[in-house]
Amino acid sequence: MSSERKGSILQFATFQSSVDEGFWHGLCSLKLNKLKTDESPISITGFYTPCSNPHVSNHLNLLAESLPTEPSDELQTAATCGNRNKCSVPGTLYNTNTYEGYQSLDKKSLLKAEGKKIWDDIRSGKVEEDSSVLLRFLIISFADLKRFHFNYSVAFPALALDPPATLVDLKPASEWFTAEEVESVSACCNEWRMSCLTADVPFFLICISSNSHATIRPLKDFKACQHEDHKILFAFYDPYHGPSNPGWPLRNYLVFIYVRWNITKVPFLCYRENRGFADMGSSLVGEAIIEPSQGQDEMHVPQVIGWEVNGKKKVSRHIDLSTSMDPTRMVISAADLNLKLMRWRQLPSLNLSMLSSTKCLLLGAGTLGCQVARMLMAWGVRKITLVDNGKVAMSNPLRQSLYTFDDSVKGDKKAVAAAESLRKIFPAVEAEGIVMAIPMPGHPVPSKDERGVLDDCTRLRELIESHDAVFLLTDTRESRWLPTLLCANANKLTVTAALGFDSFMVMRHGAGPLSAADESKTEPVSSLSADVEKMSLSHSDSKPRLGCYFCNDVVAPVDSTTNRTLDQQCTVTRPGLAPIASALAVELFVGILHHPLGISAEAGFGNSLDSGSSEQPLGILPHQIRGALSQFSQMILVGHSSNSCTACCPTVVAEYRKRGLDFVLQAINHPTYLEDLTGLTELMKSANTFELDWDDATDNDDDDFVEI
């Protein structure tokens, strides 16, 4: 190899970093548990290996284990063998408490300080004992622990030779060595890499004897190798893959060789691998010429360069890990995954965005309310409001799944405790608890309390109008009257669930009776409500409306709570009843949302011919479901609206629109008013005057009945 040949300036391939997500997880934990407000520099460890792919360079990797561990772990790590897949490199981390502090860091001074450490290690001889210090690196960062945003910059400090080194030759090692040397160098490199003691040592010497036998020696054996009259190459693990340039680690290696041993012609080997074994075809051998520095004091630290570029610019890197580190985001992703898999495997028409944006109002936060809320969250509903006026009793936590013993001891309000419990179960849910009594017919209001009751009526109306769907889940019949009226007036999607001891009833209410007539006066409160109302208006005149909870009654709702025995005061039901009814109520709700006719959809039955049609992606859409646990039976029923219904008939809704709260107050204080208004009073009088002449009966069995 001729040293007289004129070489070109030696260009080094830049080193790149790869910061693993686990590193940021670990930094967050370290910051919260140990560092707190301390901004002192932290000693960390990076890992790299020689290039093992002819098309891709290796990076310096920062992992969770790069951060400091407990003292006991450090001792254990020190005692273990080197890892050929993780060559350790020392580094320094500066993490600031504020973004402003991060921006104000003096990057030039910090880089120079790290470069001085390398310079001192070269001059002191430490490099000969631990060559990894030639690859010291620096990282500065700001970790936003609230949003899990990270800003950072990485530097690989390099001591610059002045003038720069020149390259007179660079070719694949397989071309530079003889065939015998290729075989011998490959064998000794593989042995070096497999050894427990040397596998992770990135800088070493390759000595080749006159008979082409190669050996590898540590840097500290350089003088001994000189006396053996061997051909010596300065080898290093090269992370770069390209054929035209050596990797970045050679920069400080050349400075060390020149300063420590005063060598100006440096033959070097860029060691690379293929599938874990030495690859002399991709490894490079070259010779660098170092000219003595002019006018430079040996005590003076050379110029230091090395900040990593981002798109050819020296700018800060930014990474947003909120979706993978924020527990709330993680649980949202997990919940959404289940629903997306449902859509993928079985329900292509499942509208997840509609479910997540639907605002559900739950009137009653007892056994039914708790279960319905849980089922809604499972279906992807994220906006839930619970209304209840009761406190958590000692008997509640066993059957009402959102409450705990502590809630009952403290006597917390059910609505508030339930909403808080929902947020603990699923932090992404927008749950609100409202403590409010629902005014009821048959419960007269003293004049001094009228203002408060009317305020409750107004608030309930506003809640119903601001939500897309309403669930009636209260304990008493009369507490469902006002919500039913308000839902009929606002044309809201309404689902009722009611329990007996071993029986249940779940039903959906039909569309409101006067929506079409008053369409121009009533503005829908949301796009979903508007869609539901449009579906109701376009089909309401073609078929009879489905009835509401009160359509089959022949009396107005009255006070059912006075003079009740202990068993009547409590909702005594079989424990399995509420989960069944609640699940069916939510399934019914989801079916309504996905049906093209919405609340105006016809009542479906189990034997419907169109049960598998595309219009019903979730199956049939019944009107009423009645079940009995005593027989483990279930029936699907349908009931059309009644013109004498005390809650949803056109007469009642029209009177409410005309008189407003005065009408509601009169209905509360005088239950017979509703019967008079709807014609039920006259109907009952007519029924009382109807008489049968049993004396005219004959022995003919065919005459033993009367058709009414």
Coordinates of C-alpha atoms in Angstrom, one line a residue, residues 350-669:
L350 CA -71.6 -1.3 13.6
N351 CA -71.3 2.5 14.0
L352 CA -68.7 3.0 16.7
S353 CA -68.6 6.8 16.3
M354 CA -72.4 7.0 16.8
L355 CA -72.2 4.9 20.0
S356 CA -69.4 7.0 21.4
S357 CA -71.1 10.3 20.8
T358 CA -74.6 9.3 22.0
K359 CA -75.6 11.1 25.2
C360 CA -77.5 8.7 27.5
L361 CA -79.6 9.9 30.5
L362 CA -80.2 7.3 33.2
L363 CA -83.1 8.2 35.5
G364 CA -82.4 6.0 38.5
A365 CA -79.0 4.9 39.8
G366 CA -80.1 1.7 41.6
T367 CA -79.8 -1.9 40.7
L368 CA -81.0 -1.3 37.1
G369 CA -79.1 2.0 36.7
C370 CA -75.8 0.5 37.7
Q371 CA -76.1 -2.4 35.4
V372 CA -77.3 -0.3 32.4
A373 CA -74.4 2.1 32.8
R374 CA -71.9 -0.8 32.8
M375 CA -73.5 -2.3 29.7
L376 CA -73.5 1.1 27.9
M377 CA -69.8 1.5 28.5
A378 CA -69.2 -2.0 27.2
W379 CA -70.9 -1.0 23.9
G380 CA -68.7 2.1 23.5
V381 CA -71.0 4.8 24.9
R382 CA -68.9 7.5 26.5
K383 CA -71.4 10.1 27.7
I384 CA -73.6 9.0 30.6
T385 CA -75.6 11.1 33.1
L386 CA -77.2 9.5 36.1
V387 CA -80.1 11.1 38.0
D388 CA -81.0 9.9 41.5
N389 CA -81.9 11.5 44.9
G390 CA -81.1 8.5 47.2
K391 CA -78.1 7.7 49.3
V392 CA -76.1 4.5 49.1
A393 CA -77.6 2.1 51.8
M394 CA -75.9 -0.7 53.5
S395 CA -77.8 -3.3 51.4
N396 CA -76.9 -1.6 48.1
P397 CA -73.3 -2.7 47.3
L398 CA -74.1 -6.4 47.0
R399 CA -76.6 -5.9 44.2
Q400 CA -75.8 -2.5 42.8
S401 CA -72.4 -2.9 41.1
L402 CA -71.2 0.7 41.2
Y403 CA -71.1 1.0 44.9
T404 CA -68.8 -0.1 47.7
F405 CA -69.1 -0.5 51.4
D406 CA -67.3 2.8 52.0
D407 CA -69.9 4.6 49.9
S408 CA -72.7 3.2 52.2
V409 CA -70.7 4.1 55.4
K410 CA -70.3 7.6 54.2
G411 CA -73.9 7.8 53.0
D412 CA -72.8 9.1 49.6
K413 CA -75.5 10.2 47.1
K414 CA -76.0 7.4 44.6
A415 CA -75.8 9.6 41.5
V416 CA -72.5 11.1 42.5
A417 CA -71.0 7.9 43.7
A418 CA -72.1 6.0 40.6
A419 CA -70.6 8.6 38.2
E420 CA -67.3 8.5 40.2
S421 CA -67.3 4.7 40.0
L422 CA -67.8 4.8 36.3
R423 CA -64.8 7.1 35.9
K424 CA -62.7 4.8 38.0
I425 CA -63.7 1.8 35.9
F426 CA -63.1 3.6 32.6
P427 CA -61.4 7.0 32.9
A428 CA -62.5 8.0 29.4
V429 CA -66.2 8.0 30.2
E430 CA -67.8 11.4 30.6
A431 CA -70.0 10.5 33.5
E432 CA -72.0 13.0 35.6
G433 CA -74.1 12.4 38.6
I434 CA -77.1 14.7 39.3
V435 CA -78.8 14.6 42.7
M436 CA -82.5 15.4 42.0
A437 CA -85.9 14.1 42.8
I438 CA -88.4 13.5 40.0
P439 CA -91.8 15.1 40.7
M440 CA -94.6 12.5 40.7
P441 CA -98.4 12.4 40.3
G442 CA -100.1 11.5 43.5
H443 CA -97.5 13.2 45.6
P444 CA -99.1 16.6 46.2
V445 CA -96.7 19.6 46.6
P446 CA -97.2 22.1 49.5
S447 CA -97.4 25.7 48.2
K448 CA -94.1 26.5 50.0
D449 CA -92.3 23.8 48.0
E450 CA -93.8 24.6 44.6
R451 CA -90.9 26.7 43.4
G452 CA -88.4 23.9 44.1
V453 CA -90.6 21.3 42.4
L454 CA -91.1 23.4 39.3
D455 CA -87.3 24.0 39.2
D456 CA -86.8 20.2 39.2
C457 CA -89.4 19.9 36.4
T458 CA -87.5 22.5 34.4
R459 CA -84.2 20.8 35.0
L460 CA -85.5 17.4 34.1
R461 CA -86.9 18.8 30.8
E462 CA -83.5 20.4 30.0
L463 CA -81.7 17.1 30.7
I464 CA -84.0 15.1 28.5
E465 CA -83.7 17.7 25.7
S466 CA -79.9 17.7 25.9
H467 CA -79.5 14.0 25.7
D468 CA -80.1 11.6 22.8
A469 CA -81.5 8.6 24.7
V470 CA -83.3 8.2 28.0
F471 CA -83.5 5.1 30.2
L472 CA -86.4 5.0 32.8
L473 CA -85.0 2.9 35.6
T474 CA -86.7 4.2 38.7
D475 CA -88.4 2.1 41.5
T476 CA -91.9 3.5 41.3
R477 CA -94.5 3.7 38.5
E478 CA -95.4 7.3 39.2
S479 CA -91.7 8.4 39.0
R480 CA -91.7 7.4 35.3
W481 CA -94.7 9.6 34.3
L482 CA -93.1 13.0 33.9
P483 CA -90.0 11.6 32.1
T484 CA -92.3 9.7 29.7
L485 CA -94.3 12.8 29.0
L486 CA -91.2 14.9 28.4
C487 CA -89.6 12.2 26.2
A488 CA -92.8 12.0 24.1
N489 CA -92.9 15.7 23.7
A490 CA -89.2 15.9 22.7
N491 CA -89.5 12.7 20.5
K492 CA -86.6 11.0 22.4
L493 CA -85.3 7.5 22.1
T494 CA -86.7 6.0 25.4
V495 CA -86.2 2.6 27.0
T496 CA -88.0 1.4 30.2
A497 CA -86.9 -1.5 32.4
A498 CA -89.0 -2.6 35.4
L499 CA -88.6 -5.5 37.8
G500 CA -90.9 -7.7 39.8
F501 CA -89.8 -10.4 42.3
D502 CA -89.0 -12.9 39.6
S503 CA -90.2 -11.2 36.4
F504 CA -89.1 -8.2 34.4
M505 CA -90.3 -6.0 31.5
V506 CA -88.1 -4.1 29.0
M507 CA -89.7 -1.9 26.4
R508 CA -88.9 0.9 24.0
H509 CA -91.3 3.8 23.7
G510 CA -92.8 4.8 20.4
A511 CA -92.2 8.1 18.7
G512 CA -93.9 11.3 20.1
P513 CA -97.4 12.0 18.9
L514 CA -97.1 15.6 17.9
S515 CA -93.6 15.8 16.4
A516 CA -94.8 16.2 12.8
A517 CA -97.3 18.9 13.7
D518 CA -94.8 20.9 15.6
E519 CA -91.7 20.3 13.6
S520 CA -91.2 23.9 12.7
K521 CA -91.3 24.9 16.4
T522 CA -89.0 22.4 17.9
E523 CA -85.3 22.5 17.1
P524 CA -83.4 19.2 17.7
V525 CA -80.7 19.5 20.2
S526 CA -78.1 17.3 18.4
S527 CA -77.5 15.7 15.1
L528 CA -78.4 12.3 16.5
S529 CA -81.7 13.6 17.9
A530 CA -82.4 15.3 14.6
D531 CA -81.8 12.0 12.7
V532 CA -84.1 10.1 15.1
E533 CA -86.8 12.8 14.7
K534 CA -86.6 12.7 11.0
M535 CA -87.0 9.0 11.0
S536 CA -90.0 9.4 13.3
L537 CA -91.6 12.1 11.1
S538 CA -91.2 10.3 7.9
H539 CA -92.9 7.1 9.1
S540 CA -95.2 8.2 11.9
D541 CA -98.3 8.6 9.6
S542 CA -98.0 5.2 7.8
K543 CA -98.4 2.9 10.8
P544 CA -99.8 3.2 14.3
R545 CA -97.3 4.4 16.9
L546 CA -95.9 2.0 19.4
G547 CA -97.1 2.6 23.0
C548 CA -95.2 3.9 26.0
Y549 CA -95.0 2.4 29.5
F550 CA -98.5 3.9 30.5
C551 CA -100.4 3.1 27.3
N552 CA -102.1 0.0 28.7
D553 CA -103.2 1.7 32.0
V554 CA -106.8 2.6 32.6
V555 CA -105.9 4.7 35.6
A556 CA -103.5 7.6 36.2
P557 CA -100.3 6.9 38.2
V558 CA -100.8 7.5 41.9
D559 CA -98.8 7.4 45.1
S560 CA -97.5 3.8 45.5
T561 CA -95.1 4.5 48.4
T562 CA -97.4 5.4 51.3
N563 CA -98.4 2.8 53.9
R564 CA -96.2 0.1 52.4
T565 CA -94.8 -2.8 54.4
L566 CA -91.1 -3.4 54.7
D567 CA -91.0 -5.8 51.8
Q568 CA -93.0 -3.3 49.7
Q569 CA -90.7 -0.4 50.7
C570 CA -87.7 -2.3 49.3
T571 CA -87.2 -3.5 45.7
V572 CA -87.3 -7.2 46.4
T573 CA -86.1 -9.1 43.3
R574 CA -84.1 -12.2 42.5
P575 CA -80.5 -11.1 42.2
G576 CA -80.1 -12.4 38.6
L577 CA -83.1 -10.4 37.4
A578 CA -81.6 -6.9 37.1
P579 CA -78.5 -7.9 35.0
I580 CA -80.8 -9.7 32.6
A581 CA -83.2 -6.8 32.2
S582 CA -80.4 -4.2 32.0
A583 CA -78.5 -6.1 29.3
L584 CA -81.7 -6.4 27.2
A585 CA -82.5 -2.8 27.7
V586 CA -79.1 -1.8 26.4
E587 CA -79.2 -4.3 23.5
L588 CA -82.6 -2.8 22.6
F589 CA -81.1 0.7 22.7
V590 CA -78.2 -0.3 20.4
G591 CA -80.6 -2.0 18.0
I592 CA -82.7 1.2 17.8
L593 CA -79.7 3.3 17.0
H594 CA -78.7 1.0 14.2
H595 CA -82.1 0.5 12.7
P596 CA -82.7 2.8 9.6
L597 CA -86.2 3.8 11.0
G598 CA -84.9 4.4 14.6
I599 CA -87.6 4.8 17.2
S600 CA -90.3 4.4 14.4
A601 CA -89.1 0.9 13.6
E602 CA -91.9 -1.7 13.5
A603 CA -92.0 -4.2 16.3
G604 CA -90.1 -7.4 15.4
F605 CA -90.8 -10.9 16.5
G606 CA -88.6 -14.0 16.8
N607 CA -90.2 -15.6 13.7
S608 CA -90.1 -12.4 11.5
L609 CA -89.3 -13.3 8.0
D610 CA -87.0 -10.3 7.6
S611 CA -85.1 -11.0 10.8
G612 CA -81.9 -11.5 8.9
S613 CA -82.3 -8.5 6.6
S614 CA -79.6 -5.8 6.2
E615 CA -82.0 -3.3 7.8
Q616 CA -81.6 -5.2 11.1
P617 CA -77.9 -5.9 11.5
L618 CA -78.3 -6.7 15.2
G619 CA -81.4 -8.9 14.7
I620 CA -85.0 -8.2 15.4
L621 CA -86.1 -5.1 17.2
P622 CA -89.0 -6.0 19.6
H623 CA -91.3 -3.5 21.3
Q624 CA -91.6 -5.3 24.7
I625 CA -89.7 -8.1 26.3
R626 CA -91.3 -9.8 29.3
G627 CA -89.5 -12.5 31.2
A628 CA -90.0 -14.7 34.2
L629 CA -87.1 -16.4 36.0
S630 CA -89.5 -18.8 37.8
Q631 CA -90.1 -20.5 34.4
F632 CA -86.9 -19.3 32.7
S633 CA -89.2 -17.9 30.0
Q634 CA -89.3 -14.9 27.8
M635 CA -92.0 -13.4 25.6
I636 CA -91.9 -10.7 22.9
L637 CA -95.0 -8.5 22.9
V638 CA -96.2 -5.5 21.0
G639 CA -98.6 -2.7 22.1
H640 CA -99.7 0.3 20.2
S641 CA -100.2 3.7 21.6
S642 CA -103.5 4.5 23.3
N643 CA -105.5 7.7 22.7
S644 CA -106.3 7.7 26.4
C645 CA -102.7 7.3 27.6
T646 CA -102.0 9.6 30.6
A647 CA -98.4 10.2 29.4
C648 CA -98.0 10.1 25.7
C649 CA -101.4 10.6 23.9
P650 CA -101.8 13.6 21.7
T651 CA -104.3 15.2 24.2
V652 CA -101.8 15.1 27.1
V653 CA -98.8 16.2 25.1
A654 CA -100.8 19.1 23.5
E655 CA -102.0 20.2 26.9
Y656 CA -98.4 20.2 28.2
R657 CA -97.2 22.3 25.3
K658 CA -100.1 24.7 25.9
R659 CA -99.8 25.1 29.6
G660 CA -96.3 24.0 30.5
L661 CA -95.4 23.6 34.1
D662 CA -98.9 24.6 35.3
F663 CA -100.2 21.5 33.6
V664 CA -97.5 19.4 35.3
L665 CA -98.3 20.9 38.7
Q666 CA -102.0 20.2 38.3
A667 CA -101.3 16.6 37.3
I668 CA -99.1 16.1 40.4
N669 CA -101.5 17.6 42.8

